[in-house]
Amino acid sequence: MAIISTIGRRHWKVRALFAGMYLFLIIGSATMVYPFMLMIAGSTRSAVDIKYFEAIPRFLYDDTWLYRKHIEGLFNESLTEQNVAYDRDDTAFDLIGPPAGCNPALLDEWRAFIAAAQLPSYAYQCGYLDTPSSRTISSGLREFKQYLMAGYGKNIDRVNRAVGTEFDTWNSVRLNVRPLDRQNKPLGTVFAGALNDFKVRLPVGWRYYASLDGYYKKMYLKPLYGLKIEEYNREHGTRYGSYDDIVLARRWAENGTAREKEDWLQFVRMTLALQWVRVDAAALPEYRQYLQAKYDTIAILNTRYGTSYGGFQEVPLVDEPPMGGIVMSDWEAFIVGWKDPDTKRLCQAPTESLRIFSVEWLFRDRLMQKYGALEALNRQWNAAYRTVAAISLPQRDFHYRWFLENRRALRVEFVTRNYKTVFEYLLFHGRGIFNTVVYCGLAVLVALLVNPLAAYALSRYKMSSTYKILLFLMATMAFPPMVTQIPNFLMLRQLNLLNTFAALILPGMANGYAIFLLKGFFDSLPRELYESAELDGASEWTIFWQLTMALSKPILAVIALGAFTGAYANFMFAFVVCQDEKMWTLMVWLYQLQQMRGQSVMYASLIIAAIPTFVIFLFCQNLIMRGIVVPSEK
């Protein structure tokens, strides 16, 4: 019979009571659902939006925020790289916006240029390879690992021998995308060659080309003269309206004032990466004189260079600086200037012979070859360029056009990449999954054997000390597990059981609370069933296994769920007694992952870690509910 009758439910007070109860339940559920949604949303964030706490990430419905996340990933979370490539002064990724518009003809020419030009590998970098801020694993790095596995196998030691690296595991493989300045020279290693071959396979929308104009202004002029163009004009005697009007000239003589020429020369000789510096053939005699003054004889030079020149007059001028080595070192000294210790003569490339080799000037040369003159280009494009040098690289617009064409794929990547990072870490790092499955399986098996046997004995046989034993079992619940960890560790060490599954299983074989619950449940079973079984000749094991255990499935499901949860969530004790990485469980590996990766990866790892417990609970809930509902129905 219902507590409140059907007629009574029509009264407004009863309805108000029901409404209050439902409202209380809704509020209670919201207090649980909302934090869970915040955690799910947090697992999709990166450095650009990690400080915004929202249940639904903005990039899922706002293209502007999706664009910001894309630009952050495209430039490997380096705002400096973005400002150099785009020649901008943005202060944060979460403040940038898409470009206003672009000349379609310029964009078409840029697409044709990057498709046809045979640019060297150092002319561009690729995005989604490095995440120093969010510390996740982006799609580019994942693909690079797959590229190495396809080429050299899945054994990381074999890969190390093949490409000359020293990675401990696949999870330690990382790419540090560095700016190509004088200090960070491109490497000529096998690993660098593999990376260059891989870069060609990536989408062109992931590339950002080196902008020497942006680098000259962002990394050289502005630190010297400030962000305000008025200070620069005052120092140089110029009348530029903004830094956008300043262009890195191809040669020293093309600059205006004496101070501008001095800046250009200092930048080229001392700061600019040597890959972007070229010397005219007219400087060949000075170069040979410099080598002769440094090495004295051609035999010494041949020994150092590994060559077989017959004399210094056969040494050619360096066309493109090599990737390291003594030749690179000597070439840099020739550009900067080398003073002969004997004659005190300065050996240096003549200023008039220096010129810039850049993507900007290659692009401008292509345009002039096609259109012949700037006036023809302006007429064709409906533009108003005053000089050829004013034509800048339309990378920002090109990247935005690629972004518009790939928004759906980008959203999927940002939603899943932190979860992929966790799965990749667990699959390729140790035996965490295997150890956890074995540990949890043994823990559940032992809990369903030892505890029911002990409870059955206390329930079946009325010993005089039964209640004393129960009191002792209940007393074990008064001590937190942390108190027993050190004694257990010392005992297991004496038994030489550390770093074994026995060390994980034995201390928790018997559980006082589980035995107490099982005894209470066994006591509720009808005594007549045991008497009937005994009359039919059933043995004690048959009574226990086929009668008691068969009727105790609900409470056994509770015990199994508790044993699984305790073993699966066991971190501190599992780490103390199994310090060998080969015996680490999933929780220990996830803890190490959380120390290595960022906050978003931590959220993703917590959600993934909660899935097995949720699945086991769904599997056990029918048995548990049967133990609650069926007795009440009877």
XYZ file of C-alpha atoms in Angstrom:
634
model
C 0.000 0.000 0.000
C 1.275 3.441 -0.916
C 2.192 5.862 1.874
C 0.175 8.641 0.215
C -3.081 7.683 -1.458
C -4.026 8.694 -4.978
C -6.621 11.173 -3.709
C -4.162 12.648 -1.197
C -1.654 13.361 -3.964
C -4.072 15.894 -5.477
C -3.788 18.230 -2.531
C -1.618 21.267 -3.160
C 0.484 20.665 -0.046
C 1.372 17.168 -1.173
C 2.175 18.422 -4.634
C 4.326 21.162 -3.135
C 6.119 18.497 -1.086
C 6.757 16.433 -4.219
C 7.958 19.514 -6.072
C 10.353 20.320 -3.249
C 11.691 16.769 -3.230
C 12.244 16.778 -6.996
C 13.870 20.203 -6.806
C 16.192 18.983 -4.059
C 17.150 15.946 -6.137
C 17.751 18.088 -9.227
C 19.979 20.472 -7.289
C 21.836 17.549 -5.779
C 22.426 15.993 -9.189
C 23.538 19.342 -10.601
C 26.174 19.652 -7.902
C 27.602 16.377 -9.185
C 27.058 16.798 -12.919
C 28.411 20.339 -13.229
C 31.862 19.576 -11.731
C 32.038 16.483 -13.921
C 31.283 18.607 -16.998
C 33.982 21.058 -15.916
C 36.445 18.179 -15.759
C 35.446 16.925 -19.211
C 35.756 20.440 -20.608
C 39.115 20.845 -18.861
C 40.403 17.704 -20.562
C 40.028 19.423 -23.960
C 41.813 22.657 -23.107
C 45.294 23.880 -23.890
C 47.359 26.816 -22.686
C 45.212 29.328 -24.581
C 41.968 28.536 -22.736
C 43.047 26.709 -19.580
C 42.150 29.669 -17.379
C 38.505 29.748 -18.552
C 36.273 27.470 -16.447
C 33.258 26.604 -18.573
C 31.171 23.469 -18.755
C 31.130 23.637 -22.559
C 34.439 24.612 -24.217
C 34.136 27.719 -26.346
C 35.976 26.303 -29.338
C 33.151 23.813 -29.903
C 30.761 26.570 -30.967
C 32.937 29.681 -31.469
C 35.179 29.743 -34.549
C 37.245 32.588 -33.123
C 38.296 30.479 -30.159
C 38.904 27.511 -32.420
C 41.137 29.748 -34.542
C 43.093 30.799 -31.441
C 43.684 27.194 -30.447
C 44.730 26.388 -33.996
C 47.237 29.246 -34.149
C 48.618 28.205 -30.772
C 49.158 24.665 -32.064
C 50.402 25.844 -35.458
C 53.234 27.812 -33.866
C 53.980 25.122 -31.280
C 52.635 27.312 -28.448
C 55.295 29.951 -29.098
C 53.864 33.464 -29.334
C 57.269 34.754 -30.438
C 57.288 32.423 -33.433
C 53.827 33.657 -34.408
C 54.794 37.328 -34.079
C 57.938 36.791 -36.139
C 56.149 34.874 -38.907
C 53.249 37.354 -39.086
C 55.298 40.482 -38.214
C 52.943 41.329 -35.347
C 53.105 42.302 -31.678
C 50.353 40.138 -30.147
C 50.639 39.713 -26.390
C 48.636 36.498 -25.908
C 47.063 33.779 -28.021
C 43.666 34.300 -26.394
C 43.577 37.903 -27.674
C 44.290 37.335 -31.352
C 41.627 37.322 -34.040
C 41.334 36.197 -37.644
C 42.635 38.482 -40.410
C 40.287 41.060 -41.860
C 40.908 40.237 -45.497
C 43.515 39.573 -48.163
C 44.119 40.223 -51.819
C 43.014 36.969 -53.519
C 45.636 37.401 -56.245
C 48.437 37.634 -53.681
C 47.147 34.526 -51.943
C 46.980 32.596 -55.218
C 50.543 33.602 -56.080
C 51.733 32.495 -52.654
C 50.086 29.102 -53.077
C 51.713 28.656 -56.455
C 55.081 29.751 -55.061
C 55.203 27.283 -52.148
C 54.007 24.495 -54.452
C 56.664 25.117 -57.116
C 59.653 26.560 -55.233
C 62.320 24.089 -54.144
C 62.947 25.702 -50.775
C 65.472 24.184 -48.328
C 64.211 22.354 -45.278
C 65.254 25.161 -42.930
C 63.058 27.657 -44.801
C 60.001 26.603 -42.802
C 58.932 24.997 -39.571
C 55.866 22.844 -38.998
C 53.188 23.147 -36.367
C 51.682 20.634 -33.951
C 55.097 19.172 -33.144
C 55.857 20.683 -29.737
C 53.673 21.681 -26.768
C 55.950 23.210 -24.113
C 53.069 24.910 -22.259
C 50.226 22.380 -22.255
C 52.696 19.457 -22.304
C 50.453 17.176 -24.283
C 51.213 15.154 -27.409
C 49.874 16.872 -30.514
C 48.947 15.238 -33.785
C 52.218 16.108 -35.534
C 54.333 14.428 -32.870
C 52.089 11.358 -32.917
C 52.492 11.088 -36.686
C 56.250 11.525 -36.378
C 56.426 8.598 -33.960
C 54.430 6.487 -36.397
C 56.807 7.588 -39.155
C 59.810 6.418 -37.113
C 58.079 3.120 -36.277
C 57.309 2.510 -39.945
C 60.893 3.229 -40.950
C 62.910 1.689 -38.134
C 60.571 -0.586 -36.176
C 58.775 -0.309 -32.856
C 61.825 -1.065 -30.712
C 63.008 2.278 -29.334
C 66.577 1.002 -28.869
C 66.750 0.098 -32.543
C 65.460 3.547 -33.468
C 68.087 5.172 -31.254
C 70.857 3.248 -32.986
C 69.507 4.104 -36.424
C 69.020 7.864 -35.995
C 71.580 8.580 -33.288
C 69.237 9.493 -30.424
C 69.006 8.455 -26.768
C 65.287 8.277 -26.024
C 64.375 6.054 -23.072
C 60.896 5.191 -24.328
C 58.518 6.274 -27.060
C 56.868 8.608 -24.588
C 60.133 10.518 -24.158
C 60.380 11.292 -27.887
C 60.061 15.060 -28.178
C 60.782 17.689 -30.808
C 62.103 21.051 -29.701
C 61.140 23.477 -32.451
C 63.718 26.242 -32.162
C 64.053 29.541 -34.019
C 66.791 29.631 -36.634
C 68.985 32.311 -35.116
C 72.776 32.315 -34.922
C 72.804 30.217 -31.733
C 70.303 27.569 -32.892
C 71.853 26.207 -36.064
C 70.150 23.468 -38.086
C 71.664 20.082 -37.394
C 73.071 17.657 -39.916
C 72.306 14.527 -37.891
C 70.424 11.465 -39.079
C 67.558 12.353 -36.746
C 67.357 15.868 -38.217
C 67.301 14.356 -41.693
C 64.443 12.044 -40.725
C 62.546 15.025 -39.328
C 63.087 17.006 -42.546
C 61.825 14.082 -44.619
C 58.794 13.860 -42.354
C 58.037 17.589 -42.596
C 57.487 17.250 -46.336
C 54.643 14.802 -45.675
C 52.703 17.190 -43.439
C 49.924 19.441 -44.789
C 51.102 22.762 -46.221
C 48.668 24.453 -43.854
C 50.913 23.358 -40.988
C 53.949 25.183 -42.353
C 55.083 28.640 -41.345
C 57.951 30.084 -43.318
C 60.798 32.078 -41.858
C 60.087 35.803 -42.167
C 63.348 37.727 -41.936
C 61.440 41.004 -42.002
C 59.506 39.930 -38.909
C 62.601 38.571 -37.196
C 64.610 41.736 -37.930
C 61.973 43.987 -36.407
C 60.680 41.764 -33.607
C 63.958 40.323 -32.326
C 66.477 43.052 -33.227
C 65.080 46.541 -33.798
C 62.295 46.630 -31.213
C 64.452 45.382 -28.310
C 66.956 48.130 -29.197
C 64.638 51.070 -29.898
C 61.328 50.161 -28.259
C 57.890 49.445 -29.660
C 57.129 53.055 -30.575
C 58.198 54.091 -34.046
C 58.836 57.662 -32.846
C 61.910 56.550 -30.887
C 63.237 54.698 -33.917
C 62.698 57.728 -36.149
C 64.479 59.947 -33.666
C 67.511 57.658 -33.540
C 67.722 57.120 -37.301
C 66.531 60.432 -38.704
C 63.638 58.794 -40.548
C 59.913 59.453 -40.932
C 58.306 56.032 -40.897
C 54.637 55.918 -39.966
C 54.986 52.522 -38.231
C 57.291 49.565 -38.042
C 55.270 48.029 -40.873
C 57.030 50.433 -43.260
C 60.472 49.061 -42.369
C 61.783 46.260 -44.577
C 64.996 44.263 -44.262
C 66.884 45.288 -47.396
C 68.606 42.703 -49.519
C 71.929 44.572 -49.477
C 73.701 47.052 -47.255
C 73.692 49.823 -49.873
C 69.904 49.653 -50.253
C 69.339 51.118 -46.776
C 68.654 54.798 -46.241
C 70.446 56.591 -43.423
C 73.851 55.753 -41.994
C 72.273 54.393 -38.798
C 70.013 52.101 -40.812
C 73.028 50.759 -42.684
C 74.831 50.219 -39.400
C 71.845 48.261 -38.028
C 71.647 46.156 -41.165
C 75.338 45.313 -41.117
C 75.397 44.484 -37.411
C 72.303 42.303 -37.780
C 73.681 40.364 -40.749
C 77.169 39.865 -39.371
C 76.334 39.074 -35.738
C 72.698 37.962 -35.337
C 71.120 36.535 -38.481
C 71.441 32.773 -38.967
C 74.094 31.995 -41.571
C 71.624 30.040 -43.700
C 70.147 33.378 -44.733
C 73.463 35.091 -45.541
C 75.147 34.890 -48.941
C 78.438 36.336 -50.179
C 79.053 37.411 -53.787
C 81.690 35.659 -55.860
C 83.730 38.847 -55.858
C 84.714 38.069 -52.242
C 86.429 34.773 -53.216
C 89.996 36.228 -53.088
C 89.404 37.582 -49.581
C 88.005 34.203 -48.502
C 91.069 32.335 -49.781
C 93.423 34.829 -48.142
C 91.560 34.330 -44.870
C 91.936 30.534 -45.055
C 95.612 30.800 -45.955
C 96.232 33.164 -43.034
C 94.448 30.788 -40.654
C 95.857 27.425 -41.800
C 99.166 28.523 -43.347
C 99.449 25.459 -45.619
C 96.946 23.676 -47.805
C 97.908 20.359 -46.191
C 96.630 21.507 -42.820
C 93.373 22.711 -44.376
C 92.905 19.400 -46.210
C 93.442 17.537 -42.947
C 90.841 19.627 -41.147
C 88.324 19.658 -44.024
C 88.901 16.117 -45.250
C 89.587 17.424 -48.768
C 92.402 17.114 -51.334
C 92.850 20.620 -52.737
C 96.093 21.263 -54.592
C 96.306 24.817 -53.326
C 94.276 27.618 -51.770
C 93.424 28.843 -55.271
C 91.242 25.704 -55.683
C 89.121 26.319 -52.563
C 85.623 27.401 -53.697
C 83.461 30.028 -52.063
C 80.779 28.603 -49.778
C 77.478 28.755 -51.633
C 75.217 27.483 -48.837
C 76.597 27.090 -45.309
C 76.878 23.428 -44.276
C 75.092 21.921 -41.291
C 77.841 22.291 -38.726
C 81.461 21.215 -38.818
C 84.735 23.088 -39.200
C 83.681 24.550 -42.558
C 80.664 26.154 -40.919
C 82.812 27.503 -38.098
C 85.329 29.045 -40.510
C 82.558 30.509 -42.642
C 80.977 32.145 -39.616
C 84.346 33.614 -38.616
C 84.714 35.007 -42.144
C 81.302 36.697 -41.930
C 81.860 38.084 -38.431
C 85.541 38.865 -38.886
C 88.737 37.042 -37.897
C 91.880 38.830 -36.777
C 95.175 37.248 -37.785
C 97.138 36.769 -34.525
C 100.434 37.356 -36.375
C 99.717 40.343 -38.608
C 96.714 41.704 -36.640
C 94.923 42.008 -39.970
C 91.124 41.666 -39.909
C 89.939 39.043 -42.387
C 86.283 39.660 -43.147
C 83.754 39.376 -45.946
C 83.466 42.795 -47.641
C 80.332 44.671 -46.680
C 79.336 45.233 -50.316
C 79.441 41.478 -50.987
C 76.910 40.559 -48.303
C 73.333 39.901 -49.330
C 70.178 38.430 -47.836
C 68.786 35.087 -48.989
C 65.188 34.912 -47.720
C 61.783 33.535 -48.570
C 60.484 37.103 -48.927
C 62.991 38.025 -51.620
C 62.551 34.718 -53.445
C 58.808 35.362 -53.531
C 59.289 38.941 -54.710
C 61.705 37.823 -57.428
C 59.137 35.333 -58.674
C 56.490 38.048 -58.868
C 58.797 40.389 -60.794
C 59.703 37.610 -63.213
C 56.033 37.003 -63.884
C 54.757 40.601 -64.068
C 57.897 42.356 -65.261
C 57.343 45.585 -63.335
C 55.616 46.726 -60.169
C 53.170 48.876 -62.159
C 51.935 45.855 -64.075
C 51.477 43.941 -60.839
C 49.468 46.793 -59.301
C 47.214 46.971 -62.353
C 46.681 43.227 -62.396
C 45.965 42.984 -58.662
C 44.243 46.348 -58.282
C 46.853 47.137 -55.638
C 48.990 50.166 -54.733
C 52.433 48.868 -53.734
C 55.069 51.611 -53.828
C 58.067 49.291 -53.818
C 58.708 45.624 -54.403
C 59.999 45.337 -50.835
C 56.547 46.337 -49.553
C 55.104 42.999 -50.712
C 54.987 40.799 -47.616
C 54.319 37.108 -47.211
C 50.541 36.422 -46.917
C 51.063 33.584 -44.436
C 48.426 34.773 -42.016
C 45.730 34.793 -44.658
C 46.893 31.481 -46.074
C 46.723 29.851 -42.644
C 43.279 31.310 -42.047
C 41.993 29.950 -45.371
C 43.326 26.493 -44.448
C 41.703 26.813 -41.022
C 38.280 27.505 -42.551
C 38.583 24.376 -44.666
C 39.541 22.114 -41.752
C 37.481 23.329 -38.782
C 35.738 20.023 -38.166
C 38.986 18.037 -38.116
C 40.543 20.593 -35.766
C 37.658 20.313 -33.304
C 37.976 16.531 -33.269
C 41.719 16.811 -32.688
C 41.398 19.251 -29.787
C 38.674 17.160 -28.131
C 40.597 13.885 -28.348
C 44.310 14.705 -28.276
C 44.693 14.690 -24.473
C 42.922 11.342 -24.272
C 45.165 10.007 -27.035
C 48.141 11.224 -25.016
C 47.010 9.197 -22.000
C 46.277 6.050 -24.013
C 49.590 6.300 -25.845
C 51.426 6.714 -22.565
C 49.767 3.675 -21.020
C 50.145 1.447 -24.069
C 53.800 2.220 -24.784
C 55.059 2.773 -21.246
C 55.670 -0.259 -19.058
C 53.162 -2.982 -18.180
C 50.704 -0.877 -16.202
C 47.575 -2.249 -17.855
C 48.685 -5.879 -17.604
C 49.760 -5.532 -13.976
C 46.510 -3.821 -13.029
C 44.345 -6.464 -14.716
C 46.220 -9.275 -12.978
C 46.243 -7.466 -9.630
C 42.527 -6.618 -9.704
C 41.602 -10.107 -10.904
C 43.566 -11.784 -8.123
C 42.241 -9.333 -5.541
C 38.624 -10.052 -6.493
C 39.248 -13.804 -6.646
C 40.922 -13.926 -3.241
C 38.274 -11.656 -1.694
C 35.523 -13.977 -2.942
C 37.256 -17.038 -1.485
C 38.863 -16.063 1.822
C 36.205 -13.691 3.163
C 33.186 -15.950 2.453
C 34.996 -18.953 3.978
C 35.714 -17.033 7.168
C 32.188 -15.606 7.350
C 30.650 -19.021 6.643
C 32.588 -20.587 9.487
C 31.453 -17.858 11.911
C 27.852 -18.135 10.754
C 27.574 -21.912 10.447
C 29.308 -22.910 13.635
C 28.230 -21.167 16.813
C 31.555 -20.774 18.562
C 31.759 -19.214 21.994
C 34.331 -16.689 20.749
C 32.324 -15.578 17.713
C 31.526 -12.130 19.017
C 35.083 -11.612 20.207
C 36.269 -12.401 16.714
C 33.717 -9.995 15.271
C 34.877 -7.322 17.703
C 38.454 -7.884 16.557
C 37.380 -7.645 12.914
C 35.524 -4.410 13.571
C 38.566 -3.041 15.408
C 40.632 -3.398 12.239
C 38.364 -0.797 10.651
C 39.467 1.793 13.200
C 42.959 2.018 11.742
C 43.485 3.795 8.407
C 45.410 1.824 5.773
C 48.355 4.258 5.968
C 49.137 3.027 9.509
C 49.721 -0.542 8.351
C 51.744 0.233 5.235
C 55.135 0.427 6.947
C 54.682 -2.809 9.017
C 53.437 -4.575 5.892
C 56.418 -3.328 3.925
C 58.870 -4.532 6.566
C 57.179 -7.915 6.760
C 57.151 -8.371 2.977
C 60.782 -7.349 2.762
C 61.700 -9.988 5.340
C 59.843 -12.562 3.263
C 61.565 -11.392 0.025
C 58.196 -10.731 -1.588
C 58.723 -7.130 -2.718
C 58.024 -6.382 -6.388
C 55.706 -9.384 -6.733
C 51.969 -9.832 -7.046
C 52.047 -11.649 -3.720
C 53.156 -8.416 -2.059
C 50.062 -6.714 -3.444
C 47.607 -9.509 -2.644
C 48.623 -11.052 0.687
C 48.143 -8.025 3.008
C 44.565 -7.568 1.806
C 43.423 -11.178 1.544
C 41.126 -10.925 4.571
C 38.974 -7.871 5.161
C 37.282 -7.421 8.518
C 34.441 -5.316 7.168
C 33.726 -7.794 4.340
C 33.664 -10.720 6.753
C 31.292 -8.813 9.036
C 28.907 -8.076 6.149
C 29.020 -11.626 4.837
C 28.340 -13.150 8.248
C 25.285 -10.961 8.667
C 24.005 -11.978 5.253
C 24.697 -15.669 5.849
C 22.839 -15.488 9.193
C 19.739 -14.254 7.357
C 19.569 -17.365 5.181
C 16.923 -19.908 6.353
C 18.337 -22.662 8.575
C 15.882 -25.100 6.977
C 17.859 -25.007 3.738
C 20.997 -26.229 5.496
C 19.027 -28.972 7.290
C 17.468 -30.140 4.014
C 20.865 -30.220 2.347
C 22.349 -32.251 5.185
C 19.430 -34.738 4.992
C 20.093 -35.112 1.254
C 23.714 -36.024 2.030
C 25.357 -32.844 0.804
C 28.915 -32.282 1.968
C 30.006 -29.121 3.734
C 31.735 -27.854 0.577
C 28.608 -28.511 -1.475
C 26.485 -26.624 1.039
C 28.912 -23.743 1.028
C 29.446 -23.513 -2.693
C 26.119 -24.505 -4.231
C 23.784 -23.243 -1.537
C 25.310 -20.413 0.469
C 27.345 -18.827 -2.341
C 24.544 -19.230 -4.874
C 22.094 -17.392 -2.612
C 24.600 -14.670 -1.712
C 25.255 -13.202 -5.141
C 24.107 -9.660 -4.180
C 26.444 -9.365 -1.205
C 29.223 -11.083 -3.164
C 28.794 -8.453 -5.866
C 29.253 -5.780 -3.195
C 32.398 -7.509 -1.902
C 33.757 -7.954 -5.434
C 33.099 -4.305 -6.249
C 34.843 -3.209 -3.062
C 37.816 -5.490 -3.713
C 38.150 -4.243 -7.285
C 37.862 -0.609 -6.244
C 40.427 -1.051 -3.493
C 42.921 -2.788 -5.769
C 42.349 -0.531 -8.768
C 42.686 2.688 -6.762
C 45.624 1.410 -4.714
C 48.473 3.819 -5.362
C 50.623 4.435 -2.301
C 50.910 0.854 -1.079
C 51.381 -0.459 -4.624
C 54.203 2.024 -5.140
C 55.834 1.243 -1.785
C 55.970 -2.541 -2.166
C 56.569 -2.534 -5.946
C 59.185 0.079 -6.701
C 60.367 -1.710 -9.839
C 58.782 -0.094 -12.921
C 58.002 -3.535 -14.331
C 55.531 -4.052 -11.458
C 53.937 -0.604 -11.431
C 50.166 -0.570 -11.632
C 48.012 1.791 -13.646
C 47.620 4.307 -10.822
C 51.375 4.634 -10.382
C 51.896 5.224 -14.098
C 49.083 7.769 -14.195
C 50.600 9.600 -11.249
C 53.914 9.838 -13.099
C 52.070 10.993 -16.219
C 50.385 13.768 -14.245
C 53.805 14.976 -13.080
C 55.109 15.085 -16.644
C 52.128 16.529 -18.492
C 49.856 19.521 -18.090
C 46.583 20.101 -16.311
C 44.406 19.112 -19.278
C 46.147 15.768 -19.623
C 45.635 15.242 -15.889
C 41.878 15.775 -16.310
C 41.817 13.332 -19.220
C 43.728 10.728 -17.207
C 41.253 11.026 -14.310
C 38.291 10.506 -16.623
C 39.931 7.501 -18.264
C 40.869 6.080 -14.874
C 37.229 6.311 -13.750
C 35.899 4.282 -16.689
C 36.835 0.755 -15.436
C 35.216 1.368 -12.040
C 32.080 2.676 -13.737
C 31.912 -0.358 -16.043
C 32.376 -2.787 -13.146
C 29.647 -1.010 -11.183
C 27.245 -1.304 -14.133
C 28.058 -4.995 -14.317
C 27.401 -5.496 -10.588
C 24.440 -3.171 -10.116
C 21.797 -5.702 -11.208
C 23.050 -8.200 -8.654
C 23.202 -5.540 -5.944
C 19.710 -4.229 -6.716
C 18.372 -7.773 -6.719
C 19.538 -8.151 -3.135
C 17.694 -4.968 -2.181
C 14.458 -5.338 -4.152
C 13.765 -9.078 -4.078
C 13.743 -9.451 -0.244
C 11.341 -6.534 0.081
C 9.051 -8.073 -2.532
C 9.051 -11.368 -0.665
